[in-house]
Amino acid sequence: MHARLTQIMGIHSNTAIFGNVGIIAIGDFYQCAPVASSSIYSSLLWSDHFEYIELKINERQKTNSSFSQMLNRIRKLKKKEDMSKEDRDSLEKCHQRYLHKEYHSESLHLFAKNIQVDAHNEEMIEKICTNIRTFYEVNRNDKEIKQNESKHTKKINKSLRLAKNARVMITKNICVNDGLANGVTGRIVEFVENNNAHVSHIIIKCDSPKVGRLHRVSCPHCHGRDTICVIRESDSIDQQDFDVRSRKAIKQFPLRLSWAMTIHKAQGITVDQVVISTKDFFGSGMGYTALSRVRTLEGLFLIDLHVDKFYCNENVDRILSQMKEIKRKTSIFRHSPEFLNILFHNIEGLKCNFNALRNHYLTWQADFICLTETWLNNNSQIDKFKINGYTLIHKSRSCSLSTNHPLHSQKGGGVAIYFRDDMPIKTIDSTEYLDLEHITLKLEKEKIIIIVCYRSPQEAKRNFIENLIRHLKQFDSNERILILGDMNENSFQTKSKNIERSLKKLGFVNTFRHLATTNSLTSLDSAYLNFVPCEKECQQVVETFYSFHEALALSINSIKDKVHNYIETEDDSDERMEVNSSSESLSSIIRISNNSNKRKSTSIGKKNNKKFKNKTLVPVMDKNNNNANHDQKNPDSSKITDVNKSPSTRELEFLSNLKETIPLNNLTIDDFRFHSLTEQLRGLNLRTITIVGDGNCFFRAISHQLFDTQAYHRRFRSDAITYITRNSAAFEFFVSGEDDTIYDYIHRMKRNYTYADHLIIMATASILNQNIIIHEYGKRPLLIPGSDYIDRQLHISYNPYNQHYESVKDFDGAIPIMSFDDLQLT
């Protein structure tokens, strides 16, 4: 499968597993193993790349729970383990019912070997049918090849004995999409002959009426009937005779009698009655597989009973215990009255995709469903697209644009909003006429404004943003505003992001700017907010199968999410240097001092008392940053950060000792007497400097420590991610929580506004060659090792309740240093 998919997808890479195609495999390892082949789980491709989830509901025997429980016990019965008396007695009753012939004469019979299957099928065709025909294989000239006419007798001379009313099974995948697949069973109803009086088609009524629906549309023999028909085809299922058959164009009807079949062939089928012979069972799982084909215990009949032939493969338990269980991704939507759950999607045609939208698992969980590119005009019957429990507002392109607008008469466009019937909503019209495809609503209770808009690729960005800004000017500056739309501006581009740049100046940030929202991995769909969501994870890209665009899910706390202007503070006025490549380092920012003292050989004021006391801290940098450690405030000077280094043993040991979060249980101070972190720091002659709380607070605090500005937080994040990426093998062990792999961690952590954790803090300390000291209320300051020099210290504070970091300096504005006695080391 791996080789074939790689070939089909045209991918030739050692890292492309299964051609980069996602695979869902459904099955039961306790059923019988393949004949003369190894199990699927013996391959490294399986063990290294598949995760599992256990299905809990037994659909086949769900109406007979006692039978289902018996099957589950037999399913896991070990080879030398005795079957329970209760189960043995139940099977014995099945054998007695067979002896009394309580089953239907044409019930499916299951045997372990083909010779037994063929014998029963021949017996049944002779017993039930008349006018039995024999069909030989034919060559490319449609001449029959009878026995002893070929050198390849064993492989080629396969004759079929068929008749009307015979039970048959298709032996080849003819059209899987139409249900005409290997294993489908039915009954022959007619033979169709050609002008030469030879049978050209065999007409079959399948057991399932769903099979062959597409076939019946075009087939003259089956049109208007609940049948399908088969013709002679070359059989290339058996690879050993593929070359011979293809060369000689050997053909045969892809059928086989099916009053009986092997247990291996019966895997996956469901019947009301089954007759089983157990005497020739071989290998593990055959007994359980055979017994579990029938719905009820009353439908089970045993020709004989050999309980020693019922046993499982004892390796299965070990294999399953070694597999990773699939982690179910929780919906980003919060089911609480204080949260607003919003689903946005460029649906690319509401008419053609309405059923898919209505049946999407997130649709009914959303309070608002916002759509663009509905492709509906004024004459569209909007009532056809209503969803129970929701009110629909729609605005077509022609209604949004003036008659002289070049796109007014063009097809496409259109915006719509569904909102719950019980939500108090006010529709807001613009105070002036705008050439803007949009709908604006205001939530009366939550006082949140939602704008849904769309910009066609043919519309100039300048015109679009000018109209949008004119619309925004009618709202008060302290209003919470959410702008949802497909503005056809790729956030992944480094240039020509005029819309993003203009909205950012107004205090809006696109929360999806680092996430791909289309099948081509571009980021065209956006959700601009002028407030900071209080939840760390509030947005999610949701896959859809019916549109080029994915859906965006957003959950907003309508009570706690307050307006916060994203425009940088005065210190951040130069923040225009967004990192375009993770390989770019901070080589222009920091110069490592050569005058510091080695940690191992230094002794700074060691004292026996390790409790918090008022200390005289040694300043390392004055207000003008004149110290050797941080001797230049200008980041354009020649300063160095090392992202090419490898993590030291000390750093890895530190990560091993952490318990996933920065606050450690053993940091509590014995005779603690402070009532707040402010008071605790004041006892050390320290104070905090307020840092913007937008998820970048750690990197902002580090930037402030070094340069008295928060402006360089993105560069610090970028370099830390580069360092982790280049040392991913060393750091992979320390990934935990919501990330399955180090690459999931890197993908998540590189996004702007993502909160820092212990791993990226450790990486930041390492690339800066600085020891980061974290102050937390009620705990001894924690040292994150990054340098062998004790006086290379950066100080930040941490509040675990809102996961916020701030910069810490002394009252003179200098960065302090602390001795070993006052720090918690790991």
Coordinates of N, CA and C in Angstrom, one line a residue, residues 373-469:
E373 N -19.2 34.2 -0.1 CA -19.4 33.5 -1.4 C -20.6 32.5 -1.4
T374 N -21.8 33.1 -1.0 CA -23.0 32.2 -1.1 C -23.4 32.0 -2.5
W375 N -23.1 32.9 -3.4 CA -23.4 32.8 -4.8 C -24.9 32.8 -5.0
L376 N -25.6 33.5 -4.2 CA -27.1 33.6 -4.3 C -27.4 35.0 -4.8
N377 N -28.4 35.1 -5.7 CA -28.8 36.4 -6.2 C -30.0 36.9 -5.5
N378 N -30.5 38.0 -5.9 CA -31.7 38.6 -5.2 C -33.0 37.7 -5.4
N379 N -33.0 36.9 -6.5 CA -34.2 36.1 -6.8 C -34.1 34.7 -6.2
S380 N -33.0 34.5 -5.5 CA -32.8 33.1 -4.9 C -33.9 33.0 -3.8
Q381 N -34.4 31.8 -3.6 CA -35.4 31.5 -2.6 C -34.7 31.2 -1.3
I382 N -34.5 32.2 -0.5 CA -33.7 32.1 0.8 C -34.4 31.1 1.7
D383 N -35.7 31.0 1.6 CA -36.4 30.1 2.6 C -35.9 28.7 2.4
K384 N -35.4 28.3 1.3 CA -34.9 26.9 1.1 C -33.6 26.6 1.9
F385 N -33.0 27.7 2.4 CA -31.7 27.5 3.1 C -31.8 27.8 4.6
K386 N -33.0 27.7 5.2 CA -33.2 28.0 6.6 C -32.7 26.8 7.4
I387 N -32.2 27.0 8.6 CA -31.8 26.0 9.5 C -32.7 26.1 10.8
N388 N -33.3 25.1 11.2 CA -34.2 25.1 12.4 C -33.4 25.7 13.6
G389 N -34.1 26.7 14.2 CA -33.5 27.3 15.4 C -32.6 28.5 15.1
Y390 N -32.4 28.8 13.8 CA -31.6 29.9 13.4 C -32.3 30.9 12.5
T391 N -32.0 32.1 12.6 CA -32.5 33.2 11.7 C -31.4 33.5 10.7
L392 N -31.8 33.6 9.4 CA -30.8 33.8 8.3 C -31.0 35.2 7.8
I393 N -29.8 35.9 7.7 CA -29.7 37.2 7.1 C -28.8 37.0 5.9
H394 N -29.2 37.4 4.7 CA -28.4 37.3 3.5 C -28.4 38.6 2.7
K395 N -27.2 38.9 2.1 CA -27.1 40.0 1.3 C -26.3 39.6 0.0
S396 N -26.9 39.8 -1.1 CA -26.2 39.4 -2.4 C -25.2 40.5 -2.8
R397 N -24.4 40.1 -3.8 CA -23.4 41.0 -4.3 C -24.1 42.3 -4.9
S398 N -25.2 42.0 -5.7 CA -25.8 43.2 -6.4 C -26.5 44.1 -5.4
C399 N -26.9 43.6 -4.2 CA -27.4 44.5 -3.2 C -26.4 45.3 -2.4
S400 N -25.2 44.8 -2.4 CA -24.1 45.4 -1.7 C -23.3 46.5 -2.5
L401 N -23.3 46.3 -3.8 CA -22.4 47.2 -4.6 C -23.3 48.1 -5.5
S402 N -22.9 49.2 -5.7 CA -23.6 50.2 -6.5 C -23.7 49.7 -8.0
T403 N -24.6 50.2 -8.7 CA -24.8 49.8 -10.1 C -23.7 50.1 -11.0
N404 N -22.9 51.1 -10.6 CA -21.8 51.4 -11.5 C -20.5 50.8 -11.1
H405 N -20.6 49.9 -10.0 CA -19.4 49.2 -9.6 C -19.1 48.1 -10.6
P406 N -17.8 47.9 -11.0 CA -17.5 46.9 -12.0 C -17.9 45.4 -11.7
L407 N -18.1 45.1 -10.4 CA -18.5 43.7 -10.0 C -20.0 43.6 -9.8
H408 N -20.8 44.7 -9.9 CA -22.2 44.6 -9.5 C -22.9 43.5 -10.3
S409 N -22.7 43.4 -11.5 CA -23.5 42.4 -12.3 C -22.8 41.1 -12.5
Q410 N -21.6 40.9 -11.9 CA -20.9 39.7 -12.0 C -21.5 38.6 -11.0
K411 N -21.4 37.4 -11.4 CA -21.9 36.3 -10.6 C -20.9 36.1 -9.4
G412 N -21.4 35.4 -8.4 CA -20.6 35.1 -7.2 C -20.8 36.1 -6.1
G413 N -19.9 36.1 -5.1 CA -20.0 36.9 -3.9 C -21.2 36.5 -3.1
G414 N -21.7 37.5 -2.3 CA -22.8 37.2 -1.4 C -22.3 36.8 0.0
V415 N -22.9 37.4 1.1 CA -22.6 37.1 2.4 C -23.8 36.8 3.2
A416 N -23.7 36.0 4.3 CA -24.8 35.6 5.1 C -24.4 35.3 6.5
I417 N -25.4 35.5 7.4 CA -25.2 35.1 8.8 C -26.4 34.4 9.3
Y418 N -26.2 33.2 9.9 CA -27.2 32.5 10.7 C -26.9 32.8 12.2
F419 N -28.0 33.2 12.9 CA -27.8 33.3 14.4 C -29.0 32.7 15.1
R420 N -28.7 32.3 16.3 CA -29.8 31.6 17.1 C -31.0 32.5 17.3
D421 N -32.2 31.8 17.2 CA -33.4 32.6 17.3 C -33.5 33.4 18.6
D422 N -33.0 32.8 19.7 CA -33.2 33.4 21.0 C -32.1 34.5 21.3
M423 N -31.3 34.9 20.3 CA -30.3 35.9 20.6 C -30.8 37.3 20.2
P424 N -30.7 38.3 21.1 CA -31.1 39.6 20.8 C -30.1 40.3 19.9
I425 N -30.5 40.5 18.6 CA -29.6 41.0 17.6 C -30.1 42.2 17.0
K426 N -29.2 43.2 16.7 CA -29.6 44.4 16.0 C -28.7 44.5 14.7
T427 N -29.4 44.7 13.6 CA -28.7 44.8 12.3 C -28.3 46.3 12.2
I428 N -27.0 46.5 11.8 CA -26.5 47.8 11.7 C -26.2 48.1 10.3
D429 N -26.8 49.2 9.7 CA -26.5 49.6 8.4 C -25.5 50.8 8.4
S430 N -24.8 50.9 7.4 CA -23.8 51.9 7.3 C -24.4 53.3 7.3
T431 N -23.8 54.3 7.9 CA -24.3 55.7 7.8 C -24.1 56.3 6.5
E432 N -23.4 55.7 5.6 CA -23.2 56.2 4.2 C -23.1 55.0 3.3
Y433 N -23.4 55.2 2.0 CA -23.4 54.0 1.1 C -22.0 53.6 0.8
L434 N -21.8 52.3 1.0 CA -20.4 51.7 0.8 C -20.5 50.7 -0.3
D435 N -19.5 50.7 -1.1 CA -19.3 49.6 -2.1 C -18.5 48.4 -1.4
L436 N -19.2 47.8 -0.5 CA -18.6 46.8 0.4 C -19.6 45.6 0.6
E437 N -19.2 44.4 0.3 CA -20.0 43.2 0.5 C -19.9 42.9 2.0
H438 N -20.9 43.2 2.8 CA -20.8 43.0 4.2 C -22.2 42.9 4.8
I439 N -22.2 42.3 6.0 CA -23.4 42.3 6.9 C -22.8 42.7 8.3
T440 N -23.4 43.6 9.0 CA -23.0 44.0 10.4 C -24.1 43.8 11.4
L441 N -23.8 43.1 12.4 CA -24.7 42.8 13.5 C -24.2 43.3 14.8
K442 N -25.0 43.7 15.8 CA -24.6 44.0 17.1 C -25.3 43.1 18.1
L443 N -24.6 42.5 19.0 CA -25.2 41.7 20.0 C -25.5 42.6 21.2
E444 N -26.8 42.8 21.4 CA -27.3 43.8 22.4 C -26.8 43.5 23.8
K445 N -26.9 42.3 24.2 CA -26.5 41.9 25.6 C -25.0 42.0 25.8
E446 N -24.3 41.3 24.8 CA -22.8 41.2 25.0 C -22.1 42.5 24.5
K447 N -22.8 43.3 23.8 CA -22.2 44.6 23.2 C -21.0 44.3 22.4
I448 N -21.1 43.3 21.5 CA -20.1 42.9 20.5 C -20.6 43.2 19.1
I449 N -19.8 43.7 18.3 CA -20.2 44.0 16.9 C -19.5 42.9 16.0
I450 N -20.3 42.3 15.1 CA -19.7 41.3 14.2 C -19.9 41.8 12.8
I451 N -18.8 41.8 12.0 CA -18.9 42.3 10.6 C -18.4 41.1 9.8
V452 N -19.2 40.7 8.8 CA -18.9 39.6 7.9 C -18.7 40.3 6.5
C453 N -17.6 40.1 5.9 CA -17.3 40.8 4.6 C -16.5 39.9 3.7
Y454 N -16.6 40.3 2.4 CA -15.9 39.6 1.4 C -15.3 40.5 0.3
R455 N -14.0 40.2 0.0 CA -13.3 41.0 -1.1 C -13.0 40.1 -2.2
S456 N -13.5 40.4 -3.4 CA -13.2 39.6 -4.6 C -11.8 39.9 -5.0
P457 N -11.1 38.9 -5.6 CA -9.7 39.1 -6.1 C -9.7 40.2 -7.1
Q458 N -10.8 40.4 -7.8 CA -10.8 41.5 -8.8 C -11.0 42.9 -8.3
E459 N -11.3 43.0 -7.0 CA -11.4 44.3 -6.4 C -10.1 44.8 -5.8
A460 N -9.8 46.0 -6.0 CA -8.5 46.6 -5.5 C -8.6 46.6 -4.0
K461 N -7.4 46.2 -3.4 CA -7.4 46.2 -1.9 C -7.6 47.6 -1.4
R462 N -7.1 48.6 -2.1 CA -7.2 50.0 -1.6 C -8.7 50.4 -1.4
N463 N -9.5 50.1 -2.5 CA -10.9 50.4 -2.4 C -11.6 49.7 -1.3
F464 N -11.2 48.4 -1.2 CA -11.9 47.6 -0.1 C -11.6 48.2 1.3
I465 N -10.3 48.4 1.6 CA -10.0 48.8 2.9 C -10.5 50.3 3.2
E466 N -10.5 51.1 2.2 CA -11.1 52.4 2.4 C -12.6 52.4 2.8
N467 N -13.3 51.5 2.1 CA -14.8 51.3 2.5 C -14.9 50.7 3.8
L468 N -14.1 49.7 4.1 CA -14.2 49.1 5.4 C -13.9 50.0 6.6
I469 N -12.8 50.9 6.4 CA -12.5 51.8 7.4 C -13.6 52.9 7.6

